[in-house]
Amino acid sequence: MSSRCLDTPQNKSGSRPLKLVRSTSSLSFAKEAGISKHRHVVRHHRPNSATIPGIVARADGKPNPISSIVTLIIGQESRIFAAHENVLSASPFFKNVLDTQFSEGETKRKLLPNEEPHIFSSVLEYLYKGDYHPRLVQDKRRDMCELEESVAAGKNGNEGREAPTIYHHSVDGEVLKDTVIYCAGEKYGLDELKRIALRKQGLRCGRVASTILTSARYAYANTPDTDSKLRAHYLALIIRGRNTFKRSGTMQLEMFHGGSDLFFDLFVALCNHVDDLLVASSTQRNTQQGSCNENSFQP
Protein backbone atom coordinates (compact mmCIF):
# COMPACT_ATOMS: atom_id res chain seq x y z
CA MET A 1 0.00 0.00 0.00
CA SER A 2 1.47 3.33 -1.08
CA SER A 3 1.77 6.09 1.46
CA ARG A 4 0.41 9.59 1.02
CA CYS A 5 1.83 12.90 2.09
CA LEU A 6 0.43 16.42 2.28
CA ASP A 7 1.41 19.20 -0.10
CA THR A 8 -0.04 22.51 1.08
CA PRO A 9 0.88 25.40 -1.22
CA GLN A 10 -0.68 28.73 -0.37
CA ASN A 11 -3.31 30.33 -2.68
CA LYS A 12 -4.00 33.98 -3.23
CA SER A 13 -6.40 34.16 -0.31
CA GLY A 14 -3.76 32.96 2.07
CA SER A 15 -5.60 29.75 2.96
CA ARG A 16 -3.81 26.46 2.64
CA PRO A 17 -6.11 23.88 1.00
CA LEU A 18 -5.20 20.27 1.43
CA LYS A 19 -3.87 18.42 -1.63
CA LEU A 20 -3.16 14.73 -1.66
CA VAL A 21 -0.04 13.65 -3.60
CA ARG A 22 0.99 10.04 -4.11
CA SER A 23 4.47 9.27 -2.81
CA THR A 24 7.06 7.66 -5.03
CA SER A 25 8.87 6.02 -2.13
CA SER A 26 7.45 2.59 -2.91
CA LEU A 27 8.37 2.99 -6.58
CA SER A 28 11.89 4.06 -5.62
CA PHE A 29 12.25 1.06 -3.35
CA ALA A 30 11.14 -1.28 -6.12
CA LYS A 31 13.60 0.26 -8.53
CA GLU A 32 16.48 0.06 -6.07
CA ALA A 33 15.65 -3.53 -5.20
CA GLY A 34 15.64 -4.51 -8.85
CA ILE A 35 11.91 -5.31 -8.88
CA SER A 36 10.18 -4.93 -12.22
CA LYS A 37 6.60 -5.45 -13.40
CA HIS A 38 7.90 -6.68 -16.72
CA ARG A 39 8.31 -10.35 -17.35
CA HIS A 40 11.92 -11.46 -16.99
CA VAL A 41 13.41 -12.85 -20.17
CA VAL A 42 16.44 -15.09 -19.98
CA ARG A 43 19.01 -14.11 -22.57
CA HIS A 44 21.62 -16.58 -23.68
CA HIS A 45 25.05 -15.12 -24.33
CA ARG A 46 27.70 -16.80 -26.40
CA PRO A 47 30.31 -18.14 -23.95
CA ASN A 48 33.83 -16.83 -24.04
CA SER A 49 36.19 -19.56 -25.20
CA ALA A 50 38.76 -18.46 -22.62
CA THR A 51 36.36 -19.37 -19.77
CA ILE A 52 35.52 -22.88 -20.97
CA PRO A 53 37.55 -25.65 -19.30
CA GLY A 54 39.67 -27.51 -21.82
CA ILE A 55 39.68 -24.67 -24.33
CA VAL A 56 42.70 -22.42 -24.41
CA ALA A 57 43.64 -19.39 -26.47
CA ARG A 58 46.52 -19.82 -28.90
CA ALA A 59 49.11 -17.22 -29.83
CA ASP A 60 47.12 -16.39 -32.97
CA GLY A 61 44.04 -15.57 -30.85
CA LYS A 62 41.92 -18.44 -32.16
CA PRO A 63 40.22 -20.81 -29.68
CA ASN A 64 41.34 -24.41 -29.40
CA PRO A 65 39.05 -27.40 -29.01
CA ILE A 66 39.52 -29.75 -26.08
CA SER A 67 43.07 -31.05 -26.30
CA SER A 68 45.16 -33.70 -24.60
CA ILE A 69 47.98 -32.77 -22.26
CA VAL A 70 51.64 -33.29 -23.13
CA THR A 71 54.23 -33.65 -20.36
CA LEU A 72 57.61 -32.04 -20.98
CA ILE A 73 60.72 -32.82 -18.92
CA ILE A 74 63.01 -29.80 -19.19
CA GLY A 75 66.65 -29.23 -18.32
CA GLN A 76 69.27 -31.05 -16.32
CA GLU A 77 67.10 -30.72 -13.22
CA SER A 78 64.17 -32.46 -15.01
CA ARG A 79 61.64 -29.72 -14.39
CA ILE A 80 58.16 -30.85 -15.39
CA PHE A 81 55.93 -28.73 -17.63
CA ALA A 82 52.50 -29.52 -19.05
CA ALA A 83 50.93 -28.03 -22.15
CA HIS A 84 47.98 -28.68 -24.47
CA GLU A 85 48.91 -30.67 -27.54
CA ASN A 86 47.29 -28.31 -30.03
CA VAL A 87 49.04 -25.32 -28.46
CA LEU A 88 52.41 -27.02 -28.86
CA SER A 89 51.49 -27.92 -32.43
CA ALA A 90 51.77 -24.22 -33.37
CA SER A 91 55.50 -24.99 -33.38
CA PRO A 92 56.63 -27.05 -36.41
CA PHE A 93 59.22 -28.71 -34.16
CA PHE A 94 56.67 -29.99 -31.65
CA LYS A 95 54.10 -30.84 -34.31
CA ASN A 96 56.62 -33.14 -35.96
CA VAL A 97 57.52 -34.72 -32.61
CA LEU A 98 53.88 -35.30 -31.64
CA ASP A 99 52.94 -36.68 -35.07
CA THR A 100 55.86 -39.05 -35.49
CA GLN A 101 57.10 -40.16 -32.07
CA PHE A 102 53.88 -41.21 -30.37
CA SER A 103 51.18 -43.71 -31.26
CA GLU A 104 47.44 -43.20 -30.81
CA GLY A 105 46.40 -43.27 -27.15
CA GLU A 106 49.98 -43.30 -25.87
CA THR A 107 50.92 -41.03 -22.97
CA LYS A 108 52.95 -38.22 -24.47
CA ARG A 109 56.10 -37.28 -22.60
CA LYS A 110 59.01 -35.43 -24.20
CA LEU A 111 62.47 -34.96 -22.71
CA LEU A 112 64.41 -31.78 -23.54
CA PRO A 113 67.48 -32.02 -21.27
CA ASN A 114 69.44 -29.25 -23.02
CA GLU A 115 66.79 -26.57 -22.53
CA GLU A 116 66.78 -24.05 -19.69
CA PRO A 117 63.50 -24.21 -17.70
CA HIS A 118 63.32 -20.41 -17.42
CA ILE A 119 63.60 -20.04 -21.19
CA PHE A 120 61.14 -22.82 -21.95
CA SER A 121 58.66 -21.21 -19.58
CA SER A 122 58.88 -18.04 -21.70
CA VAL A 123 58.35 -20.07 -24.88
CA LEU A 124 55.19 -21.64 -23.43
CA GLU A 125 53.99 -18.22 -22.27
CA TYR A 126 54.39 -16.97 -25.84
CA LEU A 127 52.49 -19.96 -27.28
CA TYR A 128 49.57 -19.29 -24.95
CA LYS A 129 49.56 -15.49 -24.80
CA GLY A 130 51.47 -14.24 -27.84
CA ASP A 131 54.19 -12.61 -25.71
CA TYR A 132 56.42 -13.34 -22.72
CA HIS A 133 57.39 -11.40 -19.61
CA PRO A 134 58.22 -8.56 -19.61
CA ARG A 135 55.66 -7.69 -22.26
CA LEU A 136 56.01 -5.04 -24.94
CA VAL A 137 53.83 -2.02 -24.16
CA GLN A 138 52.86 0.62 -26.70
CA ASP A 139 53.43 4.19 -25.53
CA LYS A 140 50.89 6.06 -27.63
CA ARG A 141 52.04 9.47 -26.45
CA ARG A 142 55.58 8.95 -27.72
CA ASP A 143 54.56 6.50 -30.47
CA MET A 144 57.04 3.84 -29.41
CA CYS A 145 57.25 0.50 -27.62
CA GLU A 146 58.86 -0.13 -24.27
CA LEU A 147 59.11 -3.01 -21.83
CA GLU A 148 56.35 -3.36 -19.28
CA GLU A 149 58.84 -3.57 -16.41
CA SER A 150 60.44 -0.30 -17.51
CA VAL A 151 57.09 1.45 -17.07
CA ALA A 152 56.64 -0.11 -13.62
CA ALA A 153 60.22 0.67 -12.62
CA GLY A 154 59.74 4.31 -13.54
CA LYS A 155 56.80 4.49 -11.17
CA ASN A 156 58.32 2.41 -8.35
CA GLY A 157 61.90 3.62 -8.36
CA ASN A 158 63.40 0.74 -10.42
CA GLU A 159 61.82 -1.92 -8.23
CA GLY A 160 60.71 -5.11 -9.94
CA ARG A 161 63.05 -4.78 -12.92
CA GLU A 162 64.02 -8.22 -14.21
CA ALA A 163 67.69 -9.00 -14.92
CA PRO A 164 68.35 -9.10 -18.68
CA THR A 165 70.61 -12.17 -18.31
CA ILE A 166 70.23 -15.80 -17.28
CA TYR A 167 72.72 -18.48 -16.35
CA HIS A 168 73.10 -21.00 -19.16
CA HIS A 169 74.79 -24.34 -18.50
CA SER A 170 76.14 -24.67 -22.07
CA VAL A 171 78.45 -21.66 -21.61
CA ASP A 172 78.70 -21.90 -17.83
CA GLY A 173 77.96 -18.21 -17.53
CA GLU A 174 75.54 -15.36 -18.04
CA VAL A 175 73.85 -14.90 -21.42
CA LEU A 176 71.32 -12.29 -22.51
CA LYS A 177 67.88 -13.83 -21.99
CA ASP A 178 66.34 -12.48 -25.19
CA THR A 179 69.19 -13.96 -27.24
CA VAL A 180 68.49 -17.43 -25.83
CA ILE A 181 64.76 -16.98 -26.51
CA TYR A 182 65.52 -15.90 -30.09
CA CYS A 183 67.58 -19.07 -30.58
CA ALA A 184 64.75 -21.13 -29.06
CA GLY A 185 62.39 -19.51 -31.58
CA GLU A 186 64.81 -20.56 -34.32
CA LYS A 187 64.83 -24.14 -33.05
CA TYR A 188 61.05 -24.40 -32.66
CA GLY A 189 60.21 -22.60 -35.90
CA LEU A 190 58.54 -19.59 -34.25
CA ASP A 191 59.45 -16.58 -36.40
CA GLU A 192 57.20 -14.15 -34.52
CA LEU A 193 58.84 -15.12 -31.23
CA LYS A 194 62.23 -14.35 -32.81
CA ARG A 195 60.98 -10.93 -33.89
CA ILE A 196 59.68 -10.12 -30.40
CA ALA A 197 62.88 -11.31 -28.69
CA LEU A 198 65.08 -9.24 -30.99
CA ARG A 199 62.98 -6.15 -30.42
CA LYS A 200 63.11 -6.59 -26.65
CA GLN A 201 66.86 -7.06 -26.69
CA GLY A 202 67.20 -3.72 -28.45
CA LEU A 203 65.33 -2.10 -25.57
CA ARG A 204 67.60 -3.53 -22.87
CA CYS A 205 70.35 -1.45 -21.31
CA GLY A 206 73.17 -1.80 -18.80
CA ARG A 207 74.97 -4.71 -20.51
CA VAL A 208 78.67 -5.31 -19.89
CA ALA A 209 81.19 -6.13 -22.63
CA SER A 210 81.92 -9.66 -21.43
CA THR A 211 78.22 -10.58 -21.39
CA ILE A 212 77.73 -9.17 -24.88
CA LEU A 213 80.64 -11.22 -26.23
CA THR A 214 79.45 -14.41 -24.52
CA SER A 215 75.94 -13.84 -25.85
CA ALA A 216 77.27 -13.14 -29.35
CA ARG A 217 79.17 -16.43 -29.30
CA TYR A 218 76.00 -18.22 -28.15
CA ALA A 219 74.02 -16.57 -30.95
CA TYR A 220 76.53 -17.72 -33.57
CA ALA A 221 76.54 -21.25 -32.17
CA ASN A 222 72.74 -21.56 -32.19
CA THR A 223 71.66 -19.81 -35.40
CA PRO A 224 72.27 -20.84 -39.03
CA ASP A 225 74.76 -19.04 -41.25
CA THR A 226 71.78 -17.57 -43.12
CA ASP A 227 70.59 -15.64 -40.06
CA SER A 228 70.64 -11.94 -40.88
CA LYS A 229 68.96 -10.53 -37.78
CA LEU A 230 70.53 -11.53 -34.48
CA ARG A 231 74.06 -11.85 -35.83
CA ALA A 232 73.87 -8.45 -37.49
CA HIS A 233 72.50 -7.02 -34.24
CA TYR A 234 75.64 -8.10 -32.36
CA LEU A 235 78.00 -6.85 -35.06
CA ALA A 236 76.36 -3.42 -34.98
CA LEU A 237 76.38 -3.44 -31.17
CA ILE A 238 80.12 -4.12 -31.00
CA ILE A 239 80.93 -1.51 -33.67
CA ARG A 240 78.90 1.14 -31.86
CA GLY A 241 80.69 0.31 -28.62
CA ARG A 242 84.13 0.00 -30.23
CA ASN A 243 85.71 2.48 -27.80
CA THR A 244 84.82 0.10 -24.97
CA PHE A 245 85.60 -3.17 -26.74
CA LYS A 246 89.05 -2.11 -27.98
CA ARG A 247 90.10 -1.70 -24.32
CA SER A 248 88.40 -4.92 -23.21
CA GLY A 249 90.62 -7.75 -22.00
CA THR A 250 87.75 -10.13 -22.62
CA MET A 251 87.59 -9.04 -26.26
CA GLN A 252 91.33 -9.63 -26.64
CA LEU A 253 91.07 -13.07 -25.05
CA GLU A 254 88.03 -14.03 -27.15
CA MET A 255 89.82 -13.05 -30.37
CA PHE A 256 92.94 -14.93 -29.30
CA HIS A 257 91.01 -18.16 -28.77
CA GLY A 258 88.85 -17.63 -31.86
CA GLY A 259 86.78 -20.66 -32.83
CA SER A 260 83.80 -18.66 -34.09
CA ASP A 261 82.73 -16.94 -37.31
CA LEU A 262 81.87 -13.94 -35.16
CA PHE A 263 85.26 -12.26 -35.50
CA PHE A 264 85.61 -12.66 -39.26
CA ASP A 265 82.09 -11.25 -39.68
CA LEU A 266 83.05 -8.43 -37.34
CA PHE A 267 86.15 -7.72 -39.44
CA VAL A 268 84.05 -7.58 -42.62
CA ALA A 269 81.46 -5.33 -40.93
CA LEU A 270 84.18 -2.96 -39.73
CA CYS A 271 85.70 -2.81 -43.25
CA ASN A 272 82.28 -2.01 -44.69
CA HIS A 273 81.77 0.64 -42.04
CA VAL A 274 85.12 2.26 -42.90
CA ASP A 275 84.28 2.13 -46.62
CA ASP A 276 80.94 3.85 -45.96
CA LEU A 277 82.69 6.59 -44.01
CA LEU A 278 85.23 7.09 -46.81
CA VAL A 279 82.50 7.30 -49.45
CA ALA A 280 80.53 9.78 -47.36
CA SER A 281 83.64 11.88 -46.75
CA SER A 282 84.61 11.81 -50.44
CA THR A 283 81.10 12.81 -51.51
CA GLN A 284 81.09 15.72 -49.08
CA ARG A 285 84.54 16.86 -50.23
CA ASN A 286 83.54 16.74 -53.91
CA THR A 287 80.39 18.70 -53.15
CA GLN A 288 82.35 21.40 -51.33
CA GLN A 289 84.96 21.55 -54.10
CA GLY A 290 82.26 21.92 -56.77
CA SER A 291 80.70 24.74 -54.79
CA CYS A 292 84.08 26.53 -54.58
CA ASN A 293 84.65 26.17 -58.32
CA GLU A 294 81.25 27.70 -59.06
CA ASN A 295 82.00 30.64 -56.80
CA SER A 296 85.43 31.22 -58.40
CA PHE A 297 83.85 32.26 -61.73
CA GLN A 298 82.56 35.78 -61.54
CA PRO A 299 80.63 37.39 -64.45
Coordinates of C-alpha atoms in Angstrom, one line a residue:
M1 CA 0.0 0.0 0.0
S2 CA 1.5 3.3 -1.1
S3 CA 1.8 6.1 1.5
R4 CA 0.4 9.6 1.0
C5 CA 1.8 12.9 2.1
L6 CA 0.4 16.4 2.3
D7 CA 1.4 19.2 -0.1
T8 CA 0.0 22.5 1.1
P9 CA 0.9 25.4 -1.2
Q10 CA -0.7 28.7 -0.4
N11 CA -3.3 30.3 -2.7
K12 CA -4.0 34.0 -3.2
S13 CA -6.4 34.2 -0.3
G14 CA -3.8 33.0 2.1
S15 CA -5.6 29.7 3.0
R16 CA -3.8 26.5 2.6
P17 CA -6.1 23.9 1.0
L18 CA -5.2 20.3 1.4
K19 CA -3.9 18.4 -1.6
L20 CA -3.2 14.7 -1.7
V21 CA 0.0 13.6 -3.6
R22 CA 1.0 10.0 -4.1
S23 CA 4.5 9.3 -2.8
T24 CA 7.1 7.7 -5.0
S25 CA 8.9 6.0 -2.1
S26 CA 7.5 2.6 -2.9
L27 CA 8.4 3.0 -6.6
S28 CA 11.9 4.1 -5.6
F29 CA 12.2 1.1 -3.3
A30 CA 11.1 -1.3 -6.1
K31 CA 13.6 0.3 -8.5
E32 CA 16.5 0.1 -6.1
A33 CA 15.7 -3.5 -5.2
G34 CA 15.6 -4.5 -8.8
I35 CA 11.9 -5.3 -8.9
S36 CA 10.2 -4.9 -12.2
K37 CA 6.6 -5.4 -13.4
H38 CA 7.9 -6.7 -16.7
R39 CA 8.3 -10.3 -17.3
H40 CA 11.9 -11.5 -17.0
V41 CA 13.4 -12.8 -20.2
V42 CA 16.4 -15.1 -20.0
R43 CA 19.0 -14.1 -22.6
H44 CA 21.6 -16.6 -23.7
H45 CA 25.0 -15.1 -24.3
R46 CA 27.7 -16.8 -26.4
P47 CA 30.3 -18.1 -23.9
N48 CA 33.8 -16.8 -24.0
S49 CA 36.2 -19.6 -25.2
A50 CA 38.8 -18.5 -22.6
T51 CA 36.4 -19.4 -19.8
I52 CA 35.5 -22.9 -21.0
P53 CA 37.5 -25.6 -19.3
G54 CA 39.7 -27.5 -21.8
I55 CA 39.7 -24.7 -24.3
V56 CA 42.7 -22.4 -24.4
A57 CA 43.6 -19.4 -26.5
R58 CA 46.5 -19.8 -28.9
A59 CA 49.1 -17.2 -29.8
D60 CA 47.1 -16.4 -33.0
G61 CA 44.0 -15.6 -30.8
K62 CA 41.9 -18.4 -32.2
P63 CA 40.2 -20.8 -29.7
N64 CA 41.3 -24.4 -29.4
P65 CA 39.0 -27.4 -29.0
I66 CA 39.5 -29.7 -26.1
S67 CA 43.1 -31.0 -26.3
S68 CA 45.2 -33.7 -24.6
I69 CA 48.0 -32.8 -22.3
V70 CA 51.6 -33.3 -23.1
T71 CA 54.2 -33.7 -20.4
L72 CA 57.6 -32.0 -21.0
I73 CA 60.7 -32.8 -18.9
I74 CA 63.0 -29.8 -19.2
G75 CA 66.6 -29.2 -18.3
Q76 CA 69.3 -31.0 -16.3
E77 CA 67.1 -30.7 -13.2
S78 CA 64.2 -32.5 -15.0
R79 CA 61.6 -29.7 -14.4
I80 CA 58.2 -30.9 -15.4
F81 CA 55.9 -28.7 -17.6
A82 CA 52.5 -29.5 -19.0
A83 CA 50.9 -28.0 -22.1
H84 CA 48.0 -28.7 -24.5
E85 CA 48.9 -30.7 -27.5
N86 CA 47.3 -28.3 -30.0
V87 CA 49.0 -25.3 -28.5
L88 CA 52.4 -27.0 -28.9
S89 CA 51.5 -27.9 -32.4
A90 CA 51.8 -24.2 -33.4
S91 CA 55.5 -25.0 -33.4
P92 CA 56.6 -27.0 -36.4
F93 CA 59.2 -28.7 -34.2
F94 CA 56.7 -30.0 -31.6
K95 CA 54.1 -30.8 -34.3
N96 CA 56.6 -33.1 -36.0
V97 CA 57.5 -34.7 -32.6
L98 CA 53.9 -35.3 -31.6
D99 CA 52.9 -36.7 -35.1
T100 CA 55.9 -39.1 -35.5
Q101 CA 57.1 -40.2 -32.1
F102 CA 53.9 -41.2 -30.4
S103 CA 51.2 -43.7 -31.3
E104 CA 47.4 -43.2 -30.8
G105 CA 46.4 -43.3 -27.2
E106 CA 50.0 -43.3 -25.9
T107 CA 50.9 -41.0 -23.0
K108 CA 52.9 -38.2 -24.5
R109 CA 56.1 -37.3 -22.6
K110 CA 59.0 -35.4 -24.2
L111 CA 62.5 -35.0 -22.7
L112 CA 64.4 -31.8 -23.5
P113 CA 67.5 -32.0 -21.3
N114 CA 69.4 -29.3 -23.0
E115 CA 66.8 -26.6 -22.5
E116 CA 66.8 -24.0 -19.7
P117 CA 63.5 -24.2 -17.7
H118 CA 63.3 -20.4 -17.4
I119 CA 63.6 -20.0 -21.2
F120 CA 61.1 -22.8 -22.0
S121 CA 58.7 -21.2 -19.6
S122 CA 58.9 -18.0 -21.7
V123 CA 58.3 -20.1 -24.9
L124 CA 55.2 -21.6 -23.4
E125 CA 54.0 -18.2 -22.3
Y126 CA 54.4 -17.0 -25.8
L127 CA 52.5 -20.0 -27.3
Y128 CA 49.6 -19.3 -25.0
K129 CA 49.6 -15.5 -24.8
G130 CA 51.5 -14.2 -27.8
D131 CA 54.2 -12.6 -25.7
Y132 CA 56.4 -13.3 -22.7
H133 CA 57.4 -11.4 -19.6
P134 CA 58.2 -8.6 -19.6
R135 CA 55.7 -7.7 -22.3
L136 CA 56.0 -5.0 -24.9
V137 CA 53.8 -2.0 -24.2
Q138 CA 52.9 0.6 -26.7
D139 CA 53.4 4.2 -25.5
K140 CA 50.9 6.1 -27.6
R141 CA 52.0 9.5 -26.5
R142 CA 55.6 8.9 -27.7
D143 CA 54.6 6.5 -30.5
M144 CA 57.0 3.8 -29.4
C145 CA 57.2 0.5 -27.6
E146 CA 58.9 -0.1 -24.3
L147 CA 59.1 -3.0 -21.8
E148 CA 56.3 -3.4 -19.3
E149 CA 58.8 -3.6 -16.4
S150 CA 60.4 -0.3 -17.5
V151 CA 57.1 1.4 -17.1
A152 CA 56.6 -0.1 -13.6
A153 CA 60.2 0.7 -12.6
G154 CA 59.7 4.3 -13.5
K155 CA 56.8 4.5 -11.2
N156 CA 58.3 2.4 -8.4
G157 CA 61.9 3.6 -8.4
N158 CA 63.4 0.7 -10.4
E159 CA 61.8 -1.9 -8.2
G160 CA 60.7 -5.1 -9.9
R161 CA 63.1 -4.8 -12.9
E162 CA 64.0 -8.2 -14.2
A163 CA 67.7 -9.0 -14.9
P164 CA 68.3 -9.1 -18.7
T165 CA 70.6 -12.2 -18.3
I166 CA 70.2 -15.8 -17.3
Y167 CA 72.7 -18.5 -16.4
H168 CA 73.1 -21.0 -19.2
H169 CA 74.8 -24.3 -18.5
S170 CA 76.1 -24.7 -22.1
V171 CA 78.5 -21.7 -21.6
D172 CA 78.7 -21.9 -17.8
G173 CA 78.0 -18.2 -17.5
E174 CA 75.5 -15.4 -18.0
V175 CA 73.8 -14.9 -21.4
L176 CA 71.3 -12.3 -22.5
K177 CA 67.9 -13.8 -22.0
D178 CA 66.3 -12.5 -25.2
T179 CA 69.2 -14.0 -27.2
V180 CA 68.5 -17.4 -25.8
I181 CA 64.8 -17.0 -26.5
Y182 CA 65.5 -15.9 -30.1
C183 CA 67.6 -19.1 -30.6
A184 CA 64.7 -21.1 -29.1
G185 CA 62.4 -19.5 -31.6
E186 CA 64.8 -20.6 -34.3
K187 CA 64.8 -24.1 -33.1
Y188 CA 61.1 -24.4 -32.7
G189 CA 60.2 -22.6 -35.9
L190 CA 58.5 -19.6 -34.3
D191 CA 59.5 -16.6 -36.4
E192 CA 57.2 -14.2 -34.5
L193 CA 58.8 -15.1 -31.2
K194 CA 62.2 -14.3 -32.8
R195 CA 61.0 -10.9 -33.9
I196 CA 59.7 -10.1 -30.4
A197 CA 62.9 -11.3 -28.7
L198 CA 65.1 -9.2 -31.0
R199 CA 63.0 -6.2 -30.4
K200 CA 63.1 -6.6 -26.7
Q201 CA 66.9 -7.1 -26.7
G202 CA 67.2 -3.7 -28.5
L203 CA 65.3 -2.1 -25.6
R204 CA 67.6 -3.5 -22.9
C205 CA 70.4 -1.5 -21.3
G206 CA 73.2 -1.8 -18.8
R207 CA 75.0 -4.7 -20.5
V208 CA 78.7 -5.3 -19.9
A209 CA 81.2 -6.1 -22.6
S210 CA 81.9 -9.7 -21.4
T211 CA 78.2 -10.6 -21.4
I212 CA 77.7 -9.2 -24.9
L213 CA 80.6 -11.2 -26.2
T214 CA 79.5 -14.4 -24.5
S215 CA 75.9 -13.8 -25.9
A216 CA 77.3 -13.1 -29.3
R217 CA 79.2 -16.4 -29.3
Y218 CA 76.0 -18.2 -28.1
A219 CA 74.0 -16.6 -30.9
Y220 CA 76.5 -17.7 -33.6
A221 CA 76.5 -21.2 -32.2
N222 CA 72.7 -21.6 -32.2
T223 CA 71.7 -19.8 -35.4
P224 CA 72.3 -20.8 -39.0
D225 CA 74.8 -19.0 -41.3
T226 CA 71.8 -17.6 -43.1
D227 CA 70.6 -15.6 -40.1
S228 CA 70.6 -11.9 -40.9
K229 CA 69.0 -10.5 -37.8
L230 CA 70.5 -11.5 -34.5
R231 CA 74.1 -11.9 -35.8
A232 CA 73.9 -8.4 -37.5
H233 CA 72.5 -7.0 -34.2
Y234 CA 75.6 -8.1 -32.4
L235 CA 78.0 -6.8 -35.1
A236 CA 76.4 -3.4 -35.0
L237 CA 76.4 -3.4 -31.2
I238 CA 80.1 -4.1 -31.0
I239 CA 80.9 -1.5 -33.7
R240 CA 78.9 1.1 -31.9
G241 CA 80.7 0.3 -28.6
R242 CA 84.1 0.0 -30.2
N243 CA 85.7 2.5 -27.8
T244 CA 84.8 0.1 -25.0
F245 CA 85.6 -3.2 -26.7
K246 CA 89.1 -2.1 -28.0
R247 CA 90.1 -1.7 -24.3
S248 CA 88.4 -4.9 -23.2
G249 CA 90.6 -7.7 -22.0
T250 CA 87.8 -10.1 -22.6
M251 CA 87.6 -9.0 -26.3
Q252 CA 91.3 -9.6 -26.6
L253 CA 91.1 -13.1 -25.1
E254 CA 88.0 -14.0 -27.2
M255 CA 89.8 -13.0 -30.4
F256 CA 92.9 -14.9 -29.3
H257 CA 91.0 -18.2 -28.8
G258 CA 88.8 -17.6 -31.9
G259 CA 86.8 -20.7 -32.8
S260 CA 83.8 -18.7 -34.1
D261 CA 82.7 -16.9 -37.3
L262 CA 81.9 -13.9 -35.2
F263 CA 85.3 -12.3 -35.5
F264 CA 85.6 -12.7 -39.3
D265 CA 82.1 -11.3 -39.7
L266 CA 83.0 -8.4 -37.3
F267 CA 86.2 -7.7 -39.4
V268 CA 84.0 -7.6 -42.6
A269 CA 81.5 -5.3 -40.9
L270 CA 84.2 -3.0 -39.7
C271 CA 85.7 -2.8 -43.2
N272 CA 82.3 -2.0 -44.7
H273 CA 81.8 0.6 -42.0
V274 CA 85.1 2.3 -42.9
D275 CA 84.3 2.1 -46.6
D276 CA 80.9 3.8 -46.0
L277 CA 82.7 6.6 -44.0
L278 CA 85.2 7.1 -46.8
V279 CA 82.5 7.3 -49.5
A280 CA 80.5 9.8 -47.4
S281 CA 83.6 11.9 -46.8
S282 CA 84.6 11.8 -50.4
T283 CA 81.1 12.8 -51.5
Q284 CA 81.1 15.7 -49.1
R285 CA 84.5 16.9 -50.2
N286 CA 83.5 16.7 -53.9
T287 CA 80.4 18.7 -53.2
Q288 CA 82.4 21.4 -51.3
Q289 CA 85.0 21.5 -54.1
G290 CA 82.3 21.9 -56.8
S291 CA 80.7 24.7 -54.8
C292 CA 84.1 26.5 -54.6
N293 CA 84.7 26.2 -58.3
E294 CA 81.3 27.7 -59.1
N295 CA 82.0 30.6 -56.8
S296 CA 85.4 31.2 -58.4
F297 CA 83.9 32.3 -61.7
Q298 CA 82.6 35.8 -61.5
P299 CA 80.6 37.4 -64.4

